Coordinates of C-alpha atoms in Angstrom, one line a residue:
Chain A
M1 CA -18.6 -35.1 -4.7
H2 CA -15.2 -33.5 -4.0
D3 CA -14.8 -35.2 -0.7
K4 CA -14.6 -38.6 -2.5
T5 CA -11.4 -40.2 -3.6
L6 CA -10.8 -41.0 -7.2
T7 CA -11.7 -44.7 -6.7
E8 CA -14.9 -43.7 -5.0
L9 CA -15.7 -41.3 -7.9
K10 CA -15.0 -44.2 -10.3
A11 CA -17.6 -46.3 -8.5
G12 CA -20.1 -43.5 -8.5
L13 CA -19.8 -43.1 -12.2
A14 CA -20.2 -46.9 -12.7
N15 CA -23.3 -46.9 -10.5
G16 CA -24.8 -44.0 -12.4
E17 CA -24.9 -41.7 -9.3
Y18 CA -23.7 -38.9 -11.5
S19 CA -22.4 -38.4 -15.0
S20 CA -18.9 -37.5 -16.0
R21 CA -20.3 -34.1 -17.2
E22 CA -21.8 -33.4 -13.8
L23 CA -18.6 -34.4 -12.1
T24 CA -16.5 -32.3 -14.4
E25 CA -18.8 -29.3 -14.1
H26 CA -18.6 -29.7 -10.3
F27 CA -14.8 -29.5 -10.2
L28 CA -14.7 -26.7 -12.9
A29 CA -17.0 -24.7 -10.7
R30 CA -14.8 -25.3 -7.7
I31 CA -11.7 -24.1 -9.6
K32 CA -13.6 -20.9 -10.6
Q33 CA -14.7 -20.3 -7.0
F34 CA -11.5 -21.0 -5.2
D35 CA -8.5 -20.8 -7.5
G36 CA -8.4 -17.0 -7.7
E37 CA -6.8 -17.1 -4.2
L38 CA -4.9 -20.4 -4.5
N39 CA -3.4 -19.9 -8.0
S40 CA -2.9 -23.6 -8.5
F41 CA -3.8 -23.6 -12.2
I42 CA -2.0 -21.9 -15.1
T43 CA -4.5 -23.0 -17.7
V44 CA -8.1 -24.4 -17.2
T45 CA -9.3 -26.3 -20.3
E46 CA -13.0 -26.1 -19.7
E47 CA -14.3 -26.6 -23.2
Q48 CA -12.0 -29.6 -23.8
A49 CA -12.8 -31.1 -20.4
L50 CA -16.6 -31.0 -21.1
A51 CA -16.1 -32.5 -24.5
Q52 CA -14.0 -35.3 -23.0
A53 CA -16.6 -35.8 -20.2
D54 CA -19.4 -36.2 -22.8
A55 CA -17.4 -38.7 -24.7
A56 CA -16.7 -40.6 -21.4
D57 CA -20.5 -40.7 -20.6
Q58 CA -21.1 -42.2 -24.0
A59 CA -18.3 -44.8 -23.4
I60 CA -19.8 -45.7 -20.0
A61 CA -23.3 -46.0 -21.5
A62 CA -21.8 -48.3 -24.2
G63 CA -20.1 -50.5 -21.5
Q64 CA -16.6 -49.4 -22.9
A65 CA -15.2 -47.7 -19.8
G66 CA -11.4 -47.8 -19.3
L67 CA -9.5 -47.5 -16.1
L68 CA -10.1 -43.7 -15.8
T69 CA -13.1 -43.1 -17.9
G70 CA -14.9 -39.9 -17.0
L71 CA -12.6 -39.0 -14.1
P72 CA -11.3 -35.4 -14.0
I73 CA -7.5 -35.1 -13.6
A74 CA -5.2 -32.1 -13.6
H75 CA -1.9 -32.3 -15.4
K76 CA 1.3 -30.5 -14.3
D77 CA 2.2 -27.8 -16.8
I78 CA 5.5 -29.7 -17.5
F79 CA 3.6 -32.2 -19.7
C80 CA 3.2 -31.2 -23.4
T81 CA -0.5 -31.2 -24.4
E82 CA -1.3 -30.7 -28.1
G83 CA -3.1 -27.5 -28.8
V84 CA -2.9 -26.3 -25.1
R85 CA -0.3 -23.9 -23.7
T86 CA 2.6 -25.8 -21.9
S87 CA 4.5 -23.2 -20.1
C88 CA 6.6 -25.2 -17.5
G89 CA 5.9 -22.2 -15.2
S90 CA 8.2 -20.0 -17.3
K91 CA 7.9 -16.7 -19.2
M92 CA 10.2 -18.5 -21.7
L93 CA 7.4 -20.8 -22.8
D94 CA 4.4 -18.5 -22.1
S95 CA 3.4 -18.6 -25.7
F96 CA 4.3 -22.3 -26.4
I97 CA 1.4 -24.3 -27.7
A98 CA 2.7 -27.9 -27.8
P99 CA 2.4 -29.6 -31.2
Y100 CA 2.2 -33.1 -29.5
T101 CA 1.0 -34.7 -26.3
A102 CA 3.2 -36.3 -23.7
T103 CA 3.0 -40.1 -23.3
V104 CA 1.7 -39.8 -19.7
V105 CA -1.2 -37.6 -20.8
E106 CA -1.8 -39.7 -23.9
K107 CA -2.0 -42.9 -21.9
M108 CA -4.3 -41.5 -19.3
A109 CA -6.5 -40.0 -22.0
A110 CA -6.6 -43.4 -23.7
E111 CA -8.0 -44.8 -20.4
G112 CA -10.7 -42.1 -20.5
A113 CA -9.4 -39.4 -18.2
V114 CA -10.8 -35.9 -18.5
M115 CA -8.2 -33.1 -18.4
L116 CA -9.3 -30.2 -16.2
G117 CA -6.3 -28.1 -17.0
K118 CA -2.6 -27.5 -16.3
T119 CA -1.3 -26.9 -12.8
N120 CA 1.1 -24.2 -11.7
M121 CA 4.7 -25.2 -10.8
D122 CA 8.1 -23.9 -10.0
E123 CA 9.8 -22.6 -13.2
F124 CA 11.2 -25.6 -15.1
A125 CA 10.5 -27.6 -11.9
M126 CA 13.3 -25.8 -10.1
G127 CA 12.2 -25.1 -6.6
S128 CA 10.7 -26.5 -3.4
S129 CA 8.1 -23.9 -2.6
N130 CA 6.4 -23.0 -5.9
E131 CA 7.5 -19.4 -5.6
T132 CA 9.7 -19.4 -8.7
S133 CA 6.7 -19.7 -11.2
W134 CA 6.4 -16.8 -13.6
Y135 CA 2.7 -17.1 -13.0
G136 CA 3.1 -16.2 -9.3
A137 CA 3.3 -18.3 -6.1
V138 CA 0.8 -20.9 -5.3
K139 CA -0.8 -20.7 -1.8
N140 CA -1.1 -23.7 0.6
P141 CA -4.8 -24.4 1.2
W142 CA -4.1 -25.3 4.9
D143 CA -2.7 -21.7 5.4
L144 CA -2.8 -19.2 2.6
E145 CA 0.3 -17.4 4.0
R146 CA 2.4 -20.5 3.5
V147 CA 3.9 -22.3 0.5
P148 CA 2.5 -25.5 -0.9
G149 CA 6.0 -27.0 -1.6
G150 CA 7.4 -27.6 -5.0
S151 CA 7.8 -28.1 -7.7
S152 CA 4.5 -29.9 -8.2
G153 CA 3.0 -27.4 -5.7
G154 CA 0.1 -26.4 -8.0
A155 CA -0.9 -30.1 -8.3
A156 CA -0.7 -30.7 -4.5
A157 CA -2.5 -27.5 -3.6
C158 CA -5.4 -28.1 -6.0
L159 CA -5.7 -31.6 -4.6
G160 CA -5.5 -30.4 -1.0
A161 CA -8.4 -28.0 -1.6
R162 CA -10.2 -30.7 -3.7
L163 CA -10.3 -28.5 -6.8
A164 CA -9.4 -31.7 -8.6
P165 CA -9.7 -35.3 -7.4
A166 CA -6.2 -36.4 -8.8
A167 CA -3.2 -34.9 -10.6
T168 CA 0.0 -35.8 -12.3
G169 CA 3.3 -34.5 -11.0
T170 CA 7.0 -34.9 -11.6
D171 CA 9.8 -35.6 -9.1
T172 CA 13.4 -34.7 -9.8
G173 CA 14.6 -34.3 -6.2
G174 CA 11.3 -34.7 -4.2
S175 CA 8.9 -32.6 -6.2
I176 CA 6.0 -35.0 -5.9
R177 CA 6.6 -36.2 -2.3
Q178 CA 7.5 -32.9 -0.5
P179 CA 4.4 -31.0 -1.8
A180 CA 2.3 -34.1 -1.1
A181 CA 3.4 -34.0 2.5
L182 CA 2.8 -30.2 2.8
N183 CA -0.8 -30.4 1.5
N184 CA -2.0 -33.7 3.1
V185 CA -2.1 -35.7 -0.1
T186 CA -0.5 -39.0 -1.3
G187 CA 2.2 -38.8 -4.0
L188 CA 4.2 -41.6 -5.6
K189 CA 7.6 -41.2 -7.4
P190 CA 8.0 -44.4 -9.4
T191 CA 11.2 -46.2 -10.2
Y192 CA 13.3 -44.2 -12.8
G193 CA 12.2 -45.5 -16.2
R194 CA 8.9 -47.0 -15.0
V195 CA 6.9 -44.1 -16.5
S196 CA 7.8 -42.5 -19.9
R197 CA 9.4 -39.1 -19.9
W198 CA 8.5 -38.4 -23.5
G199 CA 6.8 -35.1 -23.9
M200 CA 7.8 -34.0 -20.4
I201 CA 10.0 -30.9 -20.5
A202 CA 13.4 -32.0 -19.3
F203 CA 15.0 -30.5 -16.2
A204 CA 17.6 -33.2 -15.2
S205 CA 17.2 -36.2 -17.4
S206 CA 18.8 -38.8 -15.2
L207 CA 16.6 -37.8 -12.2
D208 CA 13.2 -36.6 -13.6
Q209 CA 10.3 -39.0 -13.1
A210 CA 6.6 -38.6 -13.6
G211 CA 4.1 -40.0 -11.1
P212 CA 0.6 -39.8 -9.7
M213 CA -0.7 -37.6 -6.9
G214 CA -4.0 -38.4 -5.3
Q215 CA -6.0 -38.5 -2.1
S216 CA -4.9 -42.1 -1.2
A217 CA -2.5 -44.9 -2.1
E218 CA -5.5 -46.6 -3.9
D219 CA -5.9 -43.5 -6.1
C220 CA -2.2 -43.5 -6.9
A221 CA -2.3 -47.2 -7.8
L222 CA -5.2 -46.6 -10.1
M223 CA -3.3 -43.8 -11.9
L224 CA 0.0 -45.6 -12.0
Q225 CA -1.8 -48.6 -13.6
A226 CA -2.6 -46.2 -16.5
M227 CA 0.7 -44.3 -16.6
A228 CA 3.3 -47.1 -16.4
G229 CA 4.8 -49.0 -19.2
H230 CA 7.5 -49.1 -21.8
D231 CA 7.6 -46.3 -24.4
H232 CA 9.8 -46.8 -27.5
R233 CA 9.9 -43.0 -27.9
D234 CA 11.8 -42.6 -24.6
S235 CA 15.2 -44.5 -24.6
T236 CA 15.3 -44.4 -20.8
S237 CA 12.0 -46.1 -20.5
L238 CA 12.4 -49.6 -19.3
N239 CA 10.8 -52.6 -20.9
E240 CA 9.6 -54.2 -17.7
K241 CA 6.3 -55.9 -17.1
V242 CA 3.7 -53.6 -15.4
D243 CA 2.5 -55.1 -12.2
D244 CA -1.1 -55.3 -11.0
Y245 CA -0.9 -52.3 -8.6
L246 CA -4.6 -52.4 -7.6
G247 CA -4.4 -56.1 -7.0
A248 CA -1.4 -55.7 -4.7
L249 CA -3.1 -53.2 -2.4
N250 CA -4.7 -55.7 0.0
E251 CA -1.8 -58.1 0.5
D252 CA -1.0 -59.1 4.0
I253 CA 1.9 -57.0 5.4
S254 CA 2.6 -59.2 8.5
G255 CA 6.2 -60.2 8.4
L256 CA 7.1 -57.2 6.2
T257 CA 10.4 -55.7 7.4
I258 CA 10.6 -51.9 7.7
G259 CA 14.0 -50.3 7.8
I260 CA 14.5 -47.1 9.7
P261 CA 17.5 -45.2 8.4
E262 CA 19.1 -43.4 11.4
E263 CA 20.1 -40.6 9.1
F264 CA 16.3 -39.8 8.6
F265 CA 15.9 -39.0 12.3
P266 CA 18.9 -36.8 13.1
A267 CA 19.2 -35.1 16.5
T268 CA 18.5 -31.7 14.8
L269 CA 15.1 -32.9 13.4
D270 CA 12.0 -31.2 14.7
G271 CA 10.7 -33.5 17.4
A272 CA 7.1 -33.3 16.3
I273 CA 8.0 -34.3 12.7
A274 CA 9.9 -37.3 14.0
D275 CA 7.0 -38.2 16.4
N276 CA 4.5 -38.2 13.6
S277 CA 6.6 -40.5 11.4
R278 CA 7.4 -42.8 14.3
A279 CA 3.7 -43.1 15.2
A280 CA 3.0 -44.1 11.5
I281 CA 5.6 -46.8 11.7
R282 CA 4.2 -48.1 15.0
E283 CA 0.7 -48.3 13.3
L284 CA 2.3 -50.6 10.7
E285 CA 3.9 -52.6 13.5
K286 CA 0.4 -53.2 14.9
L287 CA -0.5 -54.6 11.5
G288 CA 2.4 -57.2 11.8
A289 CA 5.3 -55.4 10.2
K290 CA 8.8 -55.8 11.8
V291 CA 11.0 -52.7 12.3
V292 CA 14.8 -52.7 12.2
S293 CA 17.4 -49.9 12.3
V294 CA 19.6 -49.4 9.2
S295 CA 22.2 -46.9 8.1
L296 CA 22.7 -45.0 4.9
P297 CA 26.1 -43.4 5.7
S298 CA 26.5 -41.5 2.4
I299 CA 23.0 -40.1 2.3
K300 CA 24.3 -36.9 4.0
L301 CA 26.0 -36.1 0.7
S302 CA 22.9 -36.4 -1.4
V303 CA 22.0 -32.7 -1.4
P304 CA 25.5 -31.6 -2.5
A305 CA 25.7 -34.4 -5.1
Y306 CA 22.2 -33.4 -6.4
Y307 CA 23.1 -29.7 -6.6
V308 CA 26.0 -30.5 -9.0
I309 CA 24.3 -33.2 -11.1
A310 CA 20.9 -31.6 -11.5
P311 CA 22.2 -28.1 -12.5
A312 CA 24.8 -29.7 -14.8
E313 CA 22.0 -31.6 -16.7
A314 CA 19.8 -28.5 -16.6
S315 CA 22.4 -26.3 -18.1
S316 CA 22.6 -28.7 -21.0
N317 CA 18.8 -29.3 -21.3
L318 CA 17.9 -25.6 -21.2
S319 CA 20.5 -24.7 -23.8
R320 CA 17.8 -25.4 -26.4
F321 CA 15.9 -22.3 -25.3
D322 CA 17.8 -19.8 -27.3
G323 CA 15.2 -17.4 -28.8
V324 CA 15.4 -19.0 -32.2
R325 CA 12.8 -21.8 -32.6
F326 CA 10.1 -21.3 -30.0
G327 CA 9.6 -19.5 -26.7
H328 CA 10.5 -16.0 -25.8
R329 CA 12.6 -13.9 -28.2
C330 CA 14.1 -10.5 -27.3
D331 CA 13.3 -7.4 -29.4
D332 CA 15.8 -6.0 -31.9
P333 CA 18.9 -8.2 -31.3
Q334 CA 22.2 -6.6 -32.4
D335 CA 23.8 -9.9 -33.3
L336 CA 23.5 -13.6 -32.8
E337 CA 25.1 -13.6 -29.4
D338 CA 22.9 -10.7 -28.3
L339 CA 19.8 -12.7 -29.5
Y340 CA 20.8 -15.7 -27.4
K341 CA 21.8 -13.8 -24.3
R342 CA 19.0 -11.4 -24.1
S343 CA 16.3 -13.9 -25.0
R344 CA 17.5 -16.3 -22.3
S345 CA 18.0 -13.6 -19.7
E346 CA 14.6 -12.1 -20.3
G347 CA 12.9 -15.5 -20.5
F348 CA 14.4 -17.3 -17.5
G349 CA 13.8 -16.4 -13.8
D350 CA 16.5 -16.0 -11.2
E351 CA 16.5 -19.5 -9.8
V352 CA 16.8 -21.0 -13.3
K353 CA 19.6 -18.7 -14.2
R354 CA 21.4 -19.6 -10.9
R355 CA 21.2 -23.3 -11.6
I356 CA 22.3 -22.9 -15.2
L357 CA 25.4 -20.9 -13.9
V358 CA 26.2 -23.5 -11.3
G359 CA 25.8 -26.3 -13.9
T360 CA 27.9 -24.5 -16.4
Y361 CA 30.6 -23.9 -13.8
A362 CA 30.6 -27.5 -12.6
L363 CA 31.0 -28.8 -16.2
S364 CA 33.6 -26.2 -17.3
A365 CA 37.2 -27.1 -17.9
G366 CA 39.2 -27.4 -14.7
Y367 CA 36.2 -28.1 -12.5
Y368 CA 34.6 -31.1 -14.1
D369 CA 36.6 -33.7 -12.1
A370 CA 36.2 -31.8 -8.8
Y371 CA 32.5 -31.4 -9.1
Y372 CA 30.7 -33.3 -11.7
R373 CA 32.8 -36.5 -11.8
R374 CA 32.9 -36.6 -8.0
A375 CA 29.2 -36.0 -7.6
Q376 CA 28.6 -39.0 -10.0
Q377 CA 30.9 -41.1 -7.8
V378 CA 29.1 -40.1 -4.6
R379 CA 25.9 -41.0 -6.4
R380 CA 27.1 -44.6 -6.7
L381 CA 28.0 -44.6 -3.0
I382 CA 24.4 -43.5 -2.2
R383 CA 22.9 -46.1 -4.5
D384 CA 25.1 -48.8 -2.9
D385 CA 23.9 -47.8 0.6
F386 CA 20.3 -48.3 -0.5
A387 CA 21.2 -51.7 -2.1
R388 CA 22.8 -52.9 1.2
A389 CA 19.8 -51.8 3.1
F390 CA 17.4 -53.6 0.8
E391 CA 19.4 -56.8 1.4
K392 CA 17.9 -56.7 5.0
V393 CA 14.5 -54.9 4.6
D394 CA 11.5 -54.7 2.3
V395 CA 10.9 -51.0 2.6
L396 CA 12.5 -47.9 4.3
M397 CA 10.6 -45.3 6.2
G398 CA 11.1 -41.8 7.5
P399 CA 9.8 -38.2 7.4
T400 CA 9.2 -36.8 3.9
A401 CA 10.2 -33.3 4.7
P402 CA 12.1 -31.8 7.7
E403 CA 9.4 -29.2 8.4
T404 CA 5.8 -28.3 7.8
A405 CA 4.9 -25.7 5.1
F406 CA 6.9 -22.5 5.7
K407 CA 5.8 -18.9 5.2
L408 CA 5.8 -17.5 1.7
G409 CA 9.0 -15.6 1.1
A410 CA 10.8 -17.0 4.1
K411 CA 13.5 -18.8 2.1
K412 CA 13.2 -17.2 -1.3
D413 CA 16.5 -15.3 -0.9
D414 CA 18.4 -18.2 0.7
P415 CA 18.8 -20.9 -1.9
V416 CA 20.8 -23.3 0.2
S417 CA 18.2 -23.2 3.0
M418 CA 15.5 -23.8 0.4
Y419 CA 17.5 -26.8 -1.0
M420 CA 17.4 -28.5 2.4
A421 CA 13.6 -28.8 2.1
D422 CA 14.4 -31.9 0.0
V423 CA 17.0 -33.4 2.3
F424 CA 15.1 -36.7 2.8
T425 CA 13.8 -37.1 -0.7
I426 CA 16.8 -36.4 -3.0
G427 CA 18.8 -39.6 -2.2
V428 CA 15.9 -41.6 -3.7
N429 CA 16.2 -39.8 -7.0
L430 CA 19.9 -40.2 -7.2
A431 CA 19.4 -44.0 -6.7
G432 CA 16.4 -44.1 -9.1
L433 CA 14.2 -45.9 -6.5
P434 CA 10.4 -45.6 -6.1
A435 CA 9.0 -43.8 -3.0
L436 CA 5.7 -42.6 -1.8
S437 CA 4.7 -39.9 0.7
M438 CA 1.5 -40.3 2.7
P439 CA -0.3 -38.0 5.2
T440 CA 0.6 -39.0 8.8
G441 CA -0.7 -36.2 11.0
F442 CA -0.5 -32.5 11.8
I443 CA 1.6 -30.0 13.7
N444 CA -0.2 -26.8 14.6
G445 CA -2.8 -27.5 12.0
L446 CA -0.3 -28.1 9.2
P447 CA 0.0 -31.5 7.5
T448 CA 3.1 -33.8 7.8
G449 CA 4.0 -36.7 5.6
T450 CA 5.9 -39.9 5.9
Q451 CA 7.9 -41.5 3.1
V452 CA 7.8 -45.2 2.2
I453 CA 10.8 -46.1 0.0
G454 CA 10.9 -49.4 -1.9
N455 CA 13.3 -51.4 -4.0
Y456 CA 13.4 -51.1 -7.8
F457 CA 10.0 -51.8 -9.4
R458 CA 8.4 -52.5 -6.0
E459 CA 5.7 -49.8 -6.4
G460 CA 3.1 -52.4 -5.7
Q461 CA 4.7 -53.1 -2.3
I462 CA 4.9 -49.5 -1.2
L463 CA 1.4 -48.8 -2.4
N464 CA 0.3 -51.9 -0.4
V465 CA 2.0 -50.6 2.8
A466 CA 0.5 -47.1 2.4
H467 CA -3.0 -48.5 1.6
K468 CA -2.9 -50.7 4.8
Y469 CA -1.9 -47.7 6.8
Q470 CA -4.7 -45.6 5.3
Q471 CA -7.3 -48.3 6.0
A472 CA -6.3 -48.1 9.7
T473 CA -6.1 -44.2 9.9
D474 CA -7.9 -41.2 8.5
W475 CA -5.2 -38.5 8.2
H476 CA -5.6 -38.6 4.4
R477 CA -9.3 -37.8 4.8
Q478 CA -8.7 -34.5 6.6
L479 CA -9.7 -31.5 4.6
P480 CA -8.6 -27.8 5.1
A481 CA -11.2 -25.2 5.9
F482 CA -10.3 -23.5 2.6
G483 CA -12.0 -25.1 -0.3
G484 CA -12.7 -28.3 1.6
E485 CA -16.1 -29.7 2.5
Q486 CA -18.1 -26.6 3.3
Chain B
M1 CA 38.1 -21.3 -6.1
A2 CA 35.7 -18.6 -5.1
I3 CA 33.4 -17.1 -7.6
D4 CA 33.9 -13.4 -8.1
S5 CA 32.2 -11.0 -10.5
K6 CA 34.8 -11.8 -13.1
V7 CA 34.2 -15.5 -12.9
V8 CA 30.4 -14.9 -13.0
A9 CA 30.9 -13.0 -16.2
Q10 CA 32.9 -15.8 -17.8
V11 CA 30.5 -18.5 -16.8
A12 CA 27.5 -16.4 -17.9
H13 CA 29.1 -15.9 -21.3
L14 CA 29.5 -19.7 -21.6
A15 CA 25.9 -20.2 -20.6
R16 CA 24.8 -17.5 -23.0
L17 CA 23.2 -15.4 -20.2
K18 CA 23.4 -11.7 -19.7
V19 CA 24.2 -10.7 -16.1
D20 CA 23.9 -7.0 -15.2
T21 CA 26.9 -5.5 -13.4
A22 CA 24.6 -4.4 -10.6
D23 CA 23.4 -7.9 -10.0
S24 CA 26.8 -9.5 -10.4
E25 CA 28.0 -9.2 -6.8
D26 CA 24.8 -10.5 -5.3
L27 CA 24.8 -13.4 -7.7
S28 CA 28.4 -14.3 -7.0
S29 CA 27.6 -14.3 -3.2
R30 CA 24.7 -16.7 -3.8
L31 CA 26.8 -18.9 -6.0
N32 CA 29.5 -19.1 -3.4
D33 CA 27.0 -20.2 -0.8
I34 CA 25.9 -23.0 -3.2
L35 CA 29.5 -24.0 -3.9
A36 CA 30.4 -24.0 -0.2
M37 CA 27.5 -26.5 0.3
V38 CA 28.6 -28.5 -2.7
D39 CA 32.2 -28.6 -1.5
E40 CA 31.1 -31.2 1.1
L41 CA 31.5 -33.7 -1.7
Q42 CA 35.3 -33.4 -1.1
Q43 CA 34.8 -35.3 2.2
A44 CA 33.8 -38.5 0.4
D45 CA 36.3 -41.2 -0.2
V46 CA 35.7 -42.1 -3.8
A47 CA 39.0 -43.8 -4.7
D48 CA 38.1 -46.6 -7.1
V49 CA 34.4 -45.7 -7.3
A50 CA 33.2 -45.5 -10.8
P51 CA 31.0 -42.5 -11.7
M52 CA 27.3 -43.4 -12.1
A53 CA 25.6 -41.4 -14.9
H54 CA 22.4 -43.6 -14.9
P55 CA 20.5 -44.6 -11.8
L56 CA 20.0 -48.2 -13.0
D57 CA 23.3 -48.9 -14.7
V58 CA 21.5 -50.2 -17.8
T59 CA 22.7 -50.1 -21.4
Q60 CA 20.7 -47.7 -23.6
P61 CA 18.7 -49.9 -26.0
L62 CA 18.8 -49.2 -29.7
R63 CA 15.7 -49.3 -31.9
E64 CA 15.4 -50.2 -35.5
D65 CA 16.7 -47.4 -37.8
V66 CA 13.3 -46.7 -39.3
V67 CA 11.0 -43.7 -39.3
S68 CA 8.4 -44.1 -36.6
E69 CA 7.1 -40.6 -36.0
P70 CA 5.1 -38.5 -38.4
N71 CA 6.5 -35.3 -39.9
I72 CA 5.3 -32.4 -37.7
R73 CA 7.2 -29.6 -39.4
D74 CA 4.1 -27.6 -40.2
K75 CA 2.9 -27.9 -36.5
A76 CA 6.4 -26.9 -35.3
L77 CA 6.5 -23.9 -37.6
E78 CA 3.1 -22.7 -36.4
I79 CA 4.4 -22.1 -32.9
A80 CA 7.7 -20.5 -34.1
P81 CA 8.0 -16.7 -33.3
A82 CA 8.4 -16.3 -37.1
A83 CA 8.5 -18.6 -40.1
E84 CA 8.8 -18.3 -43.8
E85 CA 8.7 -20.8 -46.7
G86 CA 9.0 -23.8 -44.4
C87 CA 11.9 -22.4 -42.3
F88 CA 12.3 -20.8 -39.0
L89 CA 12.8 -17.1 -39.5
V90 CA 15.3 -15.4 -37.2
P91 CA 16.2 -11.7 -37.0
R92 CA 18.8 -10.5 -39.4
V93 CA 21.9 -10.6 -37.2
I94 CA 24.7 -10.8 -39.8
E95 CA 25.1 -7.8 -42.1

């Protein structure tokens, strides 16, 4: 069963080939068998999953199935889940049992989804390799000595090894797309505001966006259909009509214009990475798409702008973790300042502390204009570059990540080098655009991905492009030896 | 301005973080690397460019000033490190 996509599993449930309980037990057994080595889950909710599966079987029998009824899904441990630990990959929240459920999880549960558990992630979603989790590094199922990417690396690795058929992720600077590329899965970062952030532990509020990760664009369309929509509890959620994402999948793409930003293929880019993405673009040309060259001159400043804006917002968001209300509290504080300082220093890991310090520095008196204000001005330049490109083209394409999965530990002590893992994805977050990463081939047995970027609220169009590509190719069907079809 | 151990200590105090003296030098070196990368922003010509705090330039909508969420005080207190008589209990830090 685990070699089937989410949409195929949905059909199997509808046809009575297996029950939701059988399906859920199958994936729980795979998690037990393989996750000891992979470390892709922080919490497995076996009892709850089986109860939800039984309820789903009853709903199916009564002809009351929703979009996701009976389908097992893993949630990133950044989403609050009532009664279940929500750690955000941090010692700070190791003991946090959320008193409410995030809108994303609630909406998927309302459509009948079965929650398998909570996936591992970089601490507070800060990282591109999943090595900053307090629960230990996640391994890449294509090579256990390599990283799965981050911060949704647990989600991507468990999907890559087919320990779950689908998962949720969040993307602040590429955290859905980069791990999707490194694990041969498909991941979509929707338009900022398309999916509610309520109940999602905040990292950088003007950048964070939840989205689906699956085995195909069709799977992502199915999940987005359930996740998207206005939420009055999130003031940044937009009250825009939700499109028919599944209906848009089979639209004809002949005449579609694909823009290739020259900045996504710099002379320094690994030739094999460039070749795989160019081959994917040629495949779409065969299907009738037109290709034109475009330029995004300010995109080269996206990484510096991001590493001012995101830490600045993080330093503010993470100030709530002070040892008073919930989370880690130090022993025997001497005074209030000691309580704050020791609780935060013991609870946060090195990368989180680094980013809090950078953010505090950038926002401090004397440096605000030089760093924070300037980064917000550059953000507008980047957004305007994309707007000009979308006057000429329907979608933009290029590699998702500049390299394949790197070795565990290779960049852990070199933050700036690590930050460059998201060089092609960060601009999209600064502009708030939707983008998808899809599998487009291998280099030395390691997966590579290509990104399809769309204009605001054009998720249907980028899912359509990716679906057409996946109908013509089978890269997304390739499984690693580890945990794959044995 | 380069970040030295003194600046690290000042910023750490503002951020309510404790930085051990032994780690301070290493940390200031890492932070300087990050700031050197971030300094590329100074190349940009941003004269007359308005800062952009929200990716979609939309106005934050206001909702009716009515209670819409249930009171979850008891649930919140359940997960607190310590609670007493409906309040969060914190260690005695003021004599």
